[in-house]
Amino acid sequence: MMRFVSATLLLLLVCGCEGKIARVPELRDPQQQSVDQPGLEFFNSLSGQLEIELSEPAERVAENLANEAAPPTATIVSLTFVPEIFVEETEEFRPLTEEELSRVAYKGASITLVGEGGVAVEHKAPNGQHFTVAELVTAVEKTEKESRAKSEWLDGIDVHHIFFEGMYQEEDGSWWITWGS
């Protein structure tokens, strides 16, 4: 299966995000929760994928394609988000370090994330002030656990758009998680 670096590194890759590119927008209202720009830019630069286990195995769409589709009757048994960093020099992926996981990614007491199935899930910062990269990874995973079952791709749960491409802010202040294939 082919792997992609996040949208921020590939610039104009827009698969699975309704024509919108993952980016860190300017905040419209200074009273809104603040965004730690370097932290969120770092978070959006992460690669990684969802590992989804189904009650029935996914099937290849066509013999000559890597695309997979879940059977219409399949349900999600487990779902895990595994973030990584792409190292350009070696052209390989590596896991995040403890230092990277502990960086502040988002400043705010809460954040609302919208998953692939369109479900918005509010998350409270464990310390009431900000989310670290590790805490935001957990929030993304929890959001997808609640939302992904409501997604649809080729008559089943979307198990094809699983490569993390970042998050972008909607006008209502929520953050849409983007996934590519």
Backbone as ProteinMPNN parsed JSONL, in Angstrom:
{"seq_chain_A": "MMRFVSATLLLLLVCGCEGKIARVPELRDPQQQSVDQPGLEFFNSLSGQLEIELSEPAERVAENLANEAAPPTATIVSLTFVPEIFVEETEEFRPLTEEELSRVAYKGASITLVGEGGVAVEHKAPNGQHFTVAELVTAVEKTEKESRAKSEWLDGIDVHHIFFEGMYQEEDGSWWITWGS", "coords_chain_A": {"N_chain_A": [[0.843, -1.173, 0.0], [0.553, 2.216, -0.768], [2.167, 4.997, 0.807], [1.686, 8.273, 2.094], [3.154, 11.46, 2.764], [2.164, 13.993, 5.09], [-0.353, 16.491, 4.209], [0.651, 19.072, 4.517], [3.296, 18.824, 3.837], [3.19, 17.85, 1.276], [1.924, 19.828, 0.007], [-0.318, 20.485, -2.105], [-1.976, 18.26, -1.928], [-5.13, 16.974, -1.843], [-6.857, 14.878, -1.347], [-9.674, 13.341, 0.048], [-10.449, 15.49, 1.653], [-12.469, 17.201, 0.921], [-11.691, 19.143, -0.968], [-10.392, 21.051, 0.544], [-7.444, 22.288, 2.015], [-5.286, 21.099, 4.504], [-4.338, 23.306, 6.973], [-2.983, 25.877, 9.115], [-5.109, 28.176, 10.186], [-5.663, 31.769, 10.456], [-6.904, 33.109, 13.463], [-10.232, 34.243, 13.891], [-11.425, 35.634, 15.971], [-10.073, 37.213, 18.691], [-10.772, 36.492, 21.259], [-11.357, 33.853, 21.166], [-10.304, 30.438, 21.777], [-6.813, 30.148, 21.929], [-4.374, 29.442, 19.412], [-1.465, 27.627, 19.372], [0.696, 28.373, 17.18], [3.279, 27.268, 16.169], [3.189, 24.761, 17.456], [0.78, 23.589, 16.502], [1.297, 23.637, 13.787], [3.431, 21.849, 13.743], [2.039, 19.549, 14.603], [0.243, 19.229, 12.446], [2.062, 18.579, 10.514], [2.666, 15.988, 10.931], [2.785, 12.58, 9.896], [1.073, 9.496, 9.473], [-1.269, 6.89, 10.328], [-4.597, 5.499, 10.484], [-5.333, 2.519, 12.109], [-7.556, 0.15, 11.467], [-9.645, -2.306, 12.644], [-11.974, -4.588, 11.51], [-15.217, -6.21, 11.857], [-15.643, -7.917, 9.794], [-13.492, -8.854, 7.138], [-11.961, -6.288, 5.104], [-12.372, -5.734, 1.573], [-10.629, -5.918, -1.545], [-11.08, -3.42, -3.988], [-10.593, -3.609, -6.714], [-8.654, -5.858, -8.681], [-6.222, -4.809, -9.621], [-5.82, -2.584, -8.051], [-4.972, -0.909, -4.96], [-6.94, -0.057, -3.342], [-9.321, -0.524, -0.747], [-12.455, -1.748, 0.466], [-14.936, -1.731, 2.989], [-17.153, -4.377, 3.832], [-20.714, -3.901, 3.559], [-22.024, -4.762, 5.892], [-20.123, -4.821, 7.863], [-18.626, -3.925, 11.003], [-16.84, -1.684, 13.218], [-14.262, -3.039, 15.09], [-11.915, -2.385, 16.443], [-9.914, 0.612, 16.66], [-7.1, 2.516, 15.995], [-4.91, 5.297, 16.142], [-1.88, 5.929, 14.702], [0.652, 7.986, 14.854], [3.427, 9.326, 12.964], [6.698, 10.503, 12.0], [7.996, 11.781, 9.028], [11.162, 11.34, 7.73], [13.105, 13.179, 5.77], [15.775, 12.88, 4.867], [16.368, 10.139, 5.075], [14.197, 9.084, 3.895], [12.276, 7.65, 5.274], [9.891, 6.605, 7.788], [9.508, 7.487, 11.239], [8.874, 6.806, 14.737], [7.334, 9.129, 17.073], [9.234, 11.054, 19.423], [9.512, 11.132, 23.047], [9.852, 13.771, 23.84], [8.794, 15.173, 21.625], [6.134, 14.274, 21.755], [5.34, 15.492, 24.097], [5.218, 18.181, 23.549], [3.461, 21.323, 23.404], [0.554, 21.429, 21.552], [-1.875, 22.626, 21.071], [-3.421, 25.435, 22.389], [-5.843, 25.895, 24.72], [-8.826, 25.374, 26.617], [-10.56, 23.488, 25.709], [-11.332, 21.525, 22.774], [-13.027, 21.027, 19.733], [-13.377, 18.377, 17.649], [-13.935, 17.116, 14.357], [-14.729, 14.151, 12.863], [-14.166, 11.663, 10.221], [-16.707, 10.629, 9.717], [-18.324, 12.792, 10.079], [-19.11, 13.476, 12.634], [-19.067, 15.588, 15.419], [-16.907, 15.976, 18.137], [-16.342, 16.984, 21.384], [-13.476, 17.759, 23.281], [-11.867, 17.968, 26.408], [-9.122, 19.741, 27.732], [-6.678, 17.989, 29.529], [-5.241, 19.339, 31.572], [-6.682, 21.617, 31.692], [-5.829, 23.822, 30.256], [-4.226, 23.485, 27.901], [-3.44, 21.291, 25.084], [-1.196, 18.65, 24.707], [0.925, 17.22, 22.139], [0.645, 14.418, 22.342], [-1.792, 14.262, 23.758], [-3.515, 15.45, 21.927], [-3.31, 13.63, 19.837], [-4.569, 11.453, 21.068], [-7.116, 12.592, 21.303], [-7.827, 12.849, 18.585], [-7.912, 10.141, 17.885], [-9.994, 9.224, 19.607], [-12.099, 10.754, 18.578], [-12.325, 9.72, 15.961], [-13.022, 7.101, 16.626], [-15.618, 7.495, 17.507], [-16.786, 8.685, 15.282], [-16.074, 7.489, 12.787], [-17.544, 5.146, 12.199], [-19.858, 6.144, 11.127], [-19.132, 7.003, 8.684], [-19.003, 6.649, 5.087], [-18.002, 4.741, 2.369], [-17.989, 3.398, -0.718], [-20.29, 1.849, -0.093], [-19.769, 0.901, 2.483], [-18.17, 1.222, 5.757], [-15.707, 3.771, 5.781], [-12.663, 2.642, 5.154], [-10.549, 3.235, 3.697], [-9.57, 5.883, 3.424], [-7.273, 6.71, 5.365], [-4.893, 7.899, 6.014], [-3.27, 10.344, 7.811], [-3.693, 13.803, 7.316], [-3.688, 16.221, 8.545], [-5.383, 18.983, 10.266], [-8.063, 21.316, 9.883], [-9.559, 24.478, 10.61], [-13.002, 25.063, 10.992], [-15.633, 27.45, 10.204], [-17.319, 27.544, 12.407], [-15.636, 27.145, 14.494], [-14.897, 24.565, 15.12], [-12.685, 21.77, 14.466], [-11.782, 20.128, 11.576], [-10.766, 16.918, 10.864], [-8.525, 15.718, 8.524], [-8.172, 13.12, 6.111], [-6.307, 11.081, 3.934], [-5.727, 8.902, 1.067]], "CA_chain_A": [[0.0, 0.0, 0.0], [1.325, 3.43, -0.887], [2.046, 5.893, 1.945], [1.887, 9.666, 1.764], [3.505, 12.412, 3.797], [0.996, 14.841, 5.332], [-0.682, 17.501, 3.203], [1.488, 20.254, 4.643], [4.547, 18.573, 3.133], [2.906, 17.624, -0.139], [1.32, 21.082, -0.407], [-1.649, 20.549, -2.691], [-2.697, 16.997, -1.87], [-6.444, 17.274, -1.274], [-7.703, 13.682, -1.284], [-10.414, 13.072, 1.266], [-10.742, 16.639, 2.506], [-13.467, 18.022, 0.247], [-11.077, 20.254, -1.671], [-9.76, 21.989, 1.465], [-6.096, 21.872, 2.348], [-4.994, 21.233, 5.925], [-3.454, 24.436, 7.247], [-3.283, 26.553, 10.366], [-5.696, 29.455, 9.808], [-5.656, 32.867, 11.41], [-8.125, 33.125, 14.26], [-11.106, 35.367, 13.575], [-11.816, 36.331, 17.188], [-8.995, 37.059, 19.661], [-11.296, 35.909, 22.492], [-11.444, 32.401, 20.992], [-9.159, 29.703, 22.281], [-5.665, 30.501, 21.104], [-3.678, 28.354, 18.739], [-0.016, 27.696, 19.402], [0.988, 28.146, 15.766], [4.324, 26.262, 15.911], [2.741, 23.449, 17.927], [-0.217, 23.032, 15.591], [1.987, 23.381, 12.514], [4.146, 20.583, 13.936], [1.039, 18.482, 14.63], [-0.263, 19.039, 11.083], [3.122, 18.029, 9.66], [2.811, 14.56, 11.213], [2.199, 11.55, 9.05], [0.511, 8.461, 10.323], [-2.471, 6.289, 9.775], [-5.531, 4.785, 11.342], [-5.369, 1.067, 11.975], [-8.957, -0.181, 11.723], [-9.999, -3.725, 12.592], [-13.407, -4.742, 11.253], [-15.845, -7.493, 12.186], [-15.482, -8.706, 8.569], [-12.347, -8.267, 6.437], [-12.163, -5.402, 3.953], [-12.135, -6.399, 0.292], [-10.038, -5.067, -2.579], [-12.064, -2.892, -4.933], [-10.237, -4.188, -8.013], [-7.431, -6.644, -8.581], [-5.037, -3.999, -9.913], [-5.808, -1.406, -7.184], [-4.767, -1.158, -3.53], [-8.138, 0.418, -2.634], [-10.118, -1.523, -0.049], [-13.772, -1.306, 0.926], [-15.531, -2.571, 4.028], [-18.477, -4.901, 3.48], [-21.777, -3.072, 4.147], [-22.439, -5.251, 7.212], [-18.987, -4.799, 8.791], [-18.575, -2.91, 12.055], [-15.488, -1.457, 13.728], [-13.912, -3.775, 16.302], [-10.939, -1.522, 17.114], [-9.373, 1.691, 15.832], [-5.944, 3.146, 16.624], [-4.199, 6.282, 15.328], [-0.447, 5.778, 14.916], [1.36, 9.074, 14.175], [4.845, 9.146, 12.674], [7.371, 11.633, 11.361], [8.736, 11.403, 7.829], [12.52, 11.878, 7.727], [13.432, 13.358, 4.351], [17.117, 12.387, 4.557], [16.355, 8.679, 4.931], [12.938, 8.748, 3.226], [11.606, 6.651, 6.101], [9.08, 7.121, 8.878], [9.964, 7.11, 12.574], [7.905, 7.168, 15.778], [7.59, 10.382, 17.774], [9.98, 10.946, 20.675], [8.779, 11.617, 24.229], [9.913, 15.236, 23.791], [7.818, 15.615, 20.619], [4.793, 13.982, 22.264], [5.01, 16.387, 25.215], [5.099, 19.57, 23.07], [2.113, 21.893, 23.359], [0.06, 21.465, 20.173], [-3.064, 23.484, 20.983], [-3.722, 26.143, 23.635], [-7.269, 26.082, 24.917], [-9.392, 24.455, 27.606], [-11.26, 22.417, 24.995], [-11.272, 21.552, 21.315], [-14.035, 20.181, 19.1], [-12.859, 17.755, 16.433], [-14.94, 16.467, 13.516], [-14.108, 13.001, 12.218], [-14.529, 11.289, 8.852], [-18.147, 10.394, 9.629], [-19.041, 14.048, 10.27], [-19.524, 13.634, 14.028], [-18.253, 16.519, 16.197], [-16.655, 15.486, 19.493], [-15.614, 17.965, 22.19], [-12.478, 17.2, 24.19], [-11.382, 18.894, 27.433], [-7.691, 19.614, 27.997], [-6.482, 17.36, 30.839], [-4.807, 20.319, 32.572], [-7.581, 22.766, 31.615], [-5.207, 24.956, 29.57], [-3.709, 23.169, 26.568], [-3.272, 19.89, 24.696], [0.102, 18.265, 24.159], [0.799, 16.414, 20.924], [0.101, 13.108, 22.737], [-3.205, 14.43, 24.118], [-4.262, 15.714, 20.696], [-3.357, 12.33, 19.149], [-5.634, 10.703, 21.742], [-8.393, 13.221, 20.935], [-8.105, 12.454, 17.195], [-8.3, 8.723, 17.921], [-11.329, 9.122, 20.221], [-13.066, 11.316, 17.632], [-12.535, 8.749, 14.885], [-13.753, 5.954, 17.183], [-17.035, 7.861, 17.558], [-17.283, 9.202, 14.01], [-15.739, 6.679, 11.61], [-18.619, 4.185, 11.901], [-20.895, 6.841, 10.364], [-18.594, 7.33, 7.359], [-19.394, 5.687, 4.06], [-17.203, 4.712, 1.143], [-18.332, 2.195, -1.477], [-21.351, 1.136, 0.637], [-19.356, 0.43, 3.809], [-17.372, 2.167, 6.545], [-14.515, 4.193, 5.046], [-11.402, 2.091, 5.655], [-9.557, 3.567, 2.678], [-8.985, 7.19, 3.731], [-6.754, 6.458, 6.707], [-3.603, 8.555, 6.193], [-3.472, 11.657, 8.422], [-3.262, 14.952, 6.517], [-3.785, 17.439, 9.332], [-6.707, 19.466, 10.675], [-8.289, 22.72, 9.577], [-10.641, 25.027, 11.414], [-14.25, 25.454, 10.347], [-16.13, 28.749, 10.645], [-17.949, 27.423, 13.727], [-14.582, 26.956, 15.484], [-14.503, 23.159, 15.22], [-11.534, 21.388, 13.646], [-12.05, 18.975, 10.728], [-9.596, 16.055, 10.689], [-8.496, 15.287, 7.128], [-7.553, 11.816, 5.868], [-6.109, 10.764, 2.525], [-5.579, 7.477, 0.751]], "C_chain_A": [[0.89, 1.239, 0.0], [1.105, 4.332, 0.322], [2.366, 7.303, 1.494], [2.337, 10.437, 2.986], [2.317, 13.344, 3.944], [0.85, 15.939, 4.286], [0.208, 18.726, 3.309], [2.824, 20.062, 3.946], [4.334, 18.353, 1.643], [2.216, 18.814, -0.784], [-0.1, 20.952, -0.924], [-2.397, 19.225, -2.724], [-4.029, 17.22, -1.162], [-7.362, 16.06, -1.21], [-8.391, 13.592, 0.068], [-10.721, 14.272, 2.125], [-11.612, 17.656, 1.793], [-12.87, 19.282, -0.383], [-10.417, 21.28, -0.774], [-8.409, 21.428, 1.866], [-5.867, 22.094, 3.833], [-3.991, 22.365, 6.114], [-3.824, 25.012, 8.602], [-3.819, 27.933, 10.011], [-5.457, 30.529, 10.859], [-6.955, 32.814, 12.188], [-8.923, 34.376, 13.944], [-11.395, 36.233, 14.796], [-10.731, 36.134, 18.239], [-9.465, 36.475, 20.992], [-11.425, 34.387, 22.391], [-10.222, 31.743, 21.622], [-7.983, 29.974, 21.349], [-4.999, 29.256, 20.538], [-2.185, 28.604, 18.857], [0.452, 27.352, 17.997], [2.105, 27.123, 15.534], [3.902, 24.861, 16.338], [1.751, 22.81, 16.982], [0.385, 22.78, 14.213], [2.774, 22.075, 12.602], [3.16, 19.421, 13.891], [0.53, 18.193, 13.22], [0.799, 18.496, 10.13], [3.323, 16.531, 9.895], [2.201, 13.72, 10.104], [1.593, 10.531, 10.001], [-0.766, 7.938, 9.723], [-3.339, 5.696, 10.865], [-5.382, 3.3, 11.063], [-6.762, 0.653, 12.415], [-9.152, -1.684, 11.578], [-11.515, -3.819, 12.474], [-13.909, -6.116, 11.686], [-15.789, -8.459, 11.002], [-14.326, -8.077, 7.795], [-12.756, -7.353, 5.276], [-11.794, -6.163, 2.683], [-11.512, -5.414, -0.687], [-11.115, -4.677, -3.572], [-11.854, -3.481, -6.32], [-8.883, -4.871, -7.869], [-6.174, -5.799, -8.744], [-4.953, -2.727, -9.067], [-5.568, -1.808, -5.732], [-5.981, -0.725, -2.709], [-8.882, -0.742, -1.994], [-11.434, -0.913, 0.39], [-14.269, -2.285, 1.981], [-16.849, -3.133, 3.519], [-19.56, -4.056, 4.17], [-22.197, -3.495, 5.555], [-21.325, -5.218, 8.255], [-19.126, -3.673, 9.807], [-17.131, -2.781, 12.53], [-15.314, -2.215, 15.041], [-12.919, -2.954, 17.12], [-10.402, -0.503, 16.119], [-8.256, 2.357, 16.624], [-5.324, 4.127, 15.64], [-2.726, 6.198, 15.691], [0.291, 6.882, 14.158], [2.843, 8.758, 14.008], [5.391, 10.445, 12.093], [8.143, 11.094, 10.162], [10.082, 12.105, 7.865], [12.972, 11.946, 6.274], [14.778, 12.751, 3.977], [17.133, 10.88, 4.302], [15.147, 8.178, 4.148], [12.216, 7.607, 3.942], [10.8, 7.354, 7.188], [9.666, 6.653, 10.203], [8.887, 7.486, 13.592], [8.282, 8.505, 16.418], [8.371, 10.106, 19.052], [9.098, 11.43, 21.824], [8.75, 13.147, 24.246], [8.889, 15.787, 22.792], [6.388, 15.394, 21.102], [4.372, 14.94, 23.371], [4.935, 17.861, 24.81], [3.658, 20.034, 23.135], [1.712, 22.014, 21.892], [-1.09, 22.441, 20.013], [-3.323, 24.102, 22.346], [-5.213, 26.423, 23.701], [-7.779, 25.039, 25.891], [-10.121, 23.292, 26.951], [-11.053, 22.591, 23.499], [-12.356, 20.608, 20.799], [-13.473, 19.693, 17.776], [-13.999, 17.076, 15.692], [-14.233, 15.372, 12.726], [-14.663, 12.725, 10.839], [-16.022, 11.059, 8.677], [-18.981, 11.634, 9.87], [-19.514, 14.301, 11.686], [-18.541, 14.557, 14.745], [-18.138, 16.001, 17.627], [-15.835, 16.533, 20.238], [-14.693, 17.241, 23.162], [-12.021, 18.299, 25.141], [-9.892, 18.653, 27.639], [-7.501, 19.023, 29.392], [-6.048, 18.346, 31.932], [-5.662, 21.585, 32.55], [-7.042, 23.949, 30.832], [-4.766, 24.668, 28.138], [-3.653, 21.659, 26.357], [-1.835, 19.685, 24.223], [-0.143, 17.495, 22.859], [0.176, 15.061, 21.274], [-1.383, 13.206, 23.063], [-4.062, 14.704, 22.891], [-4.353, 14.446, 19.835], [-4.478, 11.482, 19.745], [-7.001, 11.26, 21.377], [-8.787, 12.856, 19.503], [-8.595, 11.007, 17.168], [-9.705, 8.551, 18.504], [-12.407, 9.66, 19.283], [-13.36, 10.323, 16.522], [-13.262, 7.506, 15.385], [-15.249, 6.24, 17.22], [-17.611, 8.164, 16.181], [-17.141, 8.243, 12.831], [-16.852, 5.703, 11.234], [-19.744, 4.816, 11.088], [-20.402, 7.263, 8.979], [-19.082, 6.293, 6.36], [-18.495, 5.852, 2.846], [-17.467, 3.371, 0.48], [-19.252, 1.27, -0.669], [-20.954, 0.588, 2.0], [-18.632, 1.53, 4.558], [-16.117, 2.508, 5.75], [-13.258, 3.664, 5.74], [-10.263, 2.393, 4.679], [-8.855, 4.891, 2.972], [-8.511, 7.166, 5.179], [-5.428, 7.16, 6.989], [-3.808, 9.999, 6.636], [-2.888, 12.762, 7.556], [-3.406, 16.263, 7.27], [-5.221, 17.786, 9.682], [-6.846, 20.907, 10.206], [-9.532, 23.178, 10.317], [-11.819, 25.454, 10.554], [-14.681, 26.815, 10.886], [-16.766, 28.694, 12.025], [-16.929, 27.185, 14.841], [-14.148, 25.513, 15.664], [-13.345, 22.889, 14.257], [-11.849, 20.1, 12.907], [-10.751, 18.204, 10.549], [-9.624, 15.538, 9.254], [-7.672, 14.009, 6.978], [-7.435, 11.593, 4.37], [-5.935, 9.271, 2.327], [-4.225, 7.204, 0.131]], "O_chain_A": [[1.89, 1.279, 0.718], [-0.017, 4.432, 0.819], [3.209, 7.511, 0.621], [1.954, 10.114, 4.11], [1.528, 13.478, 3.007], [1.797, 16.272, 3.574], [0.497, 19.363, 2.296], [3.432, 21.037, 3.506], [5.219, 18.646, 0.839], [1.954, 18.808, -1.987], [-1.028, 21.3, -0.195], [-3.359, 19.083, -3.478], [-4.048, 17.616, 0.004], [-8.568, 16.23, -1.028], [-7.754, 13.751, 1.109], [-11.214, 14.104, 3.241], [-11.494, 18.855, 2.043], [-13.473, 20.354, -0.334], [-9.922, 22.292, -1.271], [-8.258, 20.218, 2.035], [-6.21, 23.148, 4.367], [-2.929, 22.378, 5.492], [-4.863, 24.669, 9.167], [-3.049, 28.788, 9.572], [-5.096, 30.236, 11.999], [-8.003, 32.504, 11.621], [-8.353, 35.449, 13.751], [-11.589, 37.441, 14.664], [-10.481, 35.0, 18.648], [-8.641, 36.007, 21.778], [-11.583, 33.708, 23.405], [-9.24, 32.407, 21.954], [-8.143, 30.024, 20.129], [-5.059, 28.171, 21.118], [-1.697, 29.671, 18.485], [0.59, 26.177, 17.657], [1.902, 26.183, 14.766], [4.218, 23.882, 15.661], [1.856, 21.62, 16.683], [0.021, 21.813, 13.545], [2.787, 21.287, 11.656], [3.409, 18.42, 13.218], [0.4, 17.03, 12.839], [0.467, 18.005, 9.05], [4.059, 15.877, 9.156], [1.226, 14.113, 9.465], [1.616, 10.72, 11.218], [-1.28, 8.471, 8.74], [-2.9, 5.431, 11.984], [-5.314, 2.881, 9.907], [-7.115, 0.784, 13.586], [-8.864, -2.263, 10.53], [-12.247, -3.201, 13.248], [-13.131, -7.055, 11.859], [-15.876, -9.674, 11.182], [-14.198, -6.852, 7.801], [-13.738, -7.599, 4.575], [-11.009, -7.111, 2.715], [-11.824, -4.223, -0.666], [-11.954, -5.493, -3.952], [-12.814, -3.811, -7.017], [-8.07, -4.491, -7.026], [-5.17, -6.046, -8.077], [-4.107, -1.873, -9.331], [-5.918, -2.915, -5.323], [-6.044, -0.996, -1.51], [-9.056, -1.799, -2.6], [-11.521, 0.286, 0.653], [-14.057, -3.494, 1.885], [-17.593, -2.427, 2.838], [-19.328, -3.549, 5.268], [-22.678, -2.667, 6.329], [-21.561, -5.555, 9.415], [-19.671, -2.61, 9.509], [-16.303, -3.657, 12.278], [-16.101, -2.062, 15.975], [-13.056, -2.837, 18.337], [-10.429, -0.717, 14.907], [-8.442, 2.719, 17.786], [-5.219, 3.837, 14.448], [-2.359, 6.374, 16.852], [0.535, 6.749, 12.959], [3.432, 8.023, 14.801], [4.641, 11.357, 11.744], [8.847, 10.09, 10.259], [10.144, 13.325, 8.014], [13.193, 10.922, 5.628], [14.92, 12.172, 2.9], [17.836, 10.406, 3.41], [15.075, 7.005, 3.781], [11.63, 6.725, 3.314], [10.999, 8.536, 7.468], [10.245, 5.57, 10.29], [8.081, 8.382, 13.341], [9.424, 8.952, 16.308], [8.199, 9.065, 19.687], [8.065, 12.06, 21.601], [7.743, 13.747, 24.623], [8.197, 16.761, 23.088], [5.523, 16.242, 20.88], [3.18, 15.178, 23.565], [4.621, 18.708, 25.646], [2.735, 19.242, 22.945], [2.424, 22.618, 21.089], [-1.268, 23.023, 18.943], [-3.434, 23.391, 23.345], [-5.77, 27.105, 22.841], [-7.226, 23.943, 25.98], [-10.284, 22.234, 27.559], [-10.655, 23.655, 23.025], [-12.574, 19.531, 21.355], [-13.137, 20.486, 16.896], [-14.915, 16.528, 16.306], [-13.265, 15.631, 12.011], [-15.522, 13.454, 10.343], [-16.551, 11.276, 7.587], [-20.21, 11.562, 9.87], [-20.255, 15.256, 11.921], [-17.33, 14.342, 14.69], [-19.134, 15.636, 18.251], [-14.761, 16.926, 19.781], [-15.073, 16.248, 23.782], [-11.81, 19.437, 24.721], [-9.446, 17.508, 27.712], [-8.106, 19.51, 30.347], [-6.445, 18.201, 33.088], [-5.4, 22.523, 33.303], [-7.709, 24.979, 30.739], [-4.918, 25.517, 27.26], [-3.795, 20.867, 27.289], [-1.324, 20.47, 23.424], [-1.281, 17.165, 22.528], [-0.729, 14.604, 20.575], [-2.156, 12.326, 22.684], [-5.203, 14.248, 22.813], [-5.368, 14.219, 19.176], [-5.249, 10.864, 19.011], [-7.944, 10.499, 21.164], [-9.958, 12.583, 19.237], [-9.581, 10.693, 16.501], [-10.517, 7.81, 17.949], [-13.498, 9.097, 19.198], [-14.522, 10.104, 16.178], [-14.044, 6.914, 14.641], [-16.061, 5.342, 16.993], [-18.794, 7.928, 15.938], [-18.014, 8.199, 11.964], [-17.074, 5.462, 10.047], [-20.504, 4.105, 10.43], [-21.167, 7.818, 8.19], [-19.518, 5.204, 6.733], [-18.263, 6.962, 2.367], [-17.194, 2.323, 1.064], [-19.015, 0.065, -0.577], [-21.74, -0.129, 2.618], [-18.494, 2.645, 4.055], [-15.528, 1.633, 5.115], [-12.846, 4.178, 6.781], [-9.156, 1.873, 4.819], [-7.643, 4.993, 2.78], [-9.24, 7.546, 6.095], [-4.888, 7.033, 8.088], [-4.439, 10.787, 5.931], [-1.742, 12.68, 7.114], [-3.255, 17.327, 6.671], [-6.147, 17.013, 9.438], [-5.857, 21.637, 10.138], [-10.431, 22.391, 10.613], [-11.656, 26.116, 9.529], [-14.16, 27.281, 11.9], [-16.757, 29.692, 12.746], [-17.307, 27.038, 16.003], [-13.127, 25.257, 16.302], [-13.069, 23.68, 13.356], [-12.151, 19.084, 13.534], [-9.744, 18.774, 10.128], [-10.63, 14.982, 8.814], [-6.634, 13.833, 7.616], [-8.367, 11.886, 3.621], [-5.985, 8.485, 3.273], [-3.918, 6.059, -0.203]]}, "name": "protein", "num_of_chains": 1, "seq": "MMRFVSATLLLLLVCGCEGKIARVPELRDPQQQSVDQPGLEFFNSLSGQLEIELSEPAERVAENLANEAAPPTATIVSLTFVPEIFVEETEEFRPLTEEELSRVAYKGASITLVGEGGVAVEHKAPNGQHFTVAELVTAVEKTEKESRAKSEWLDGIDVHHIFFEGMYQEEDGSWWITWGS"}
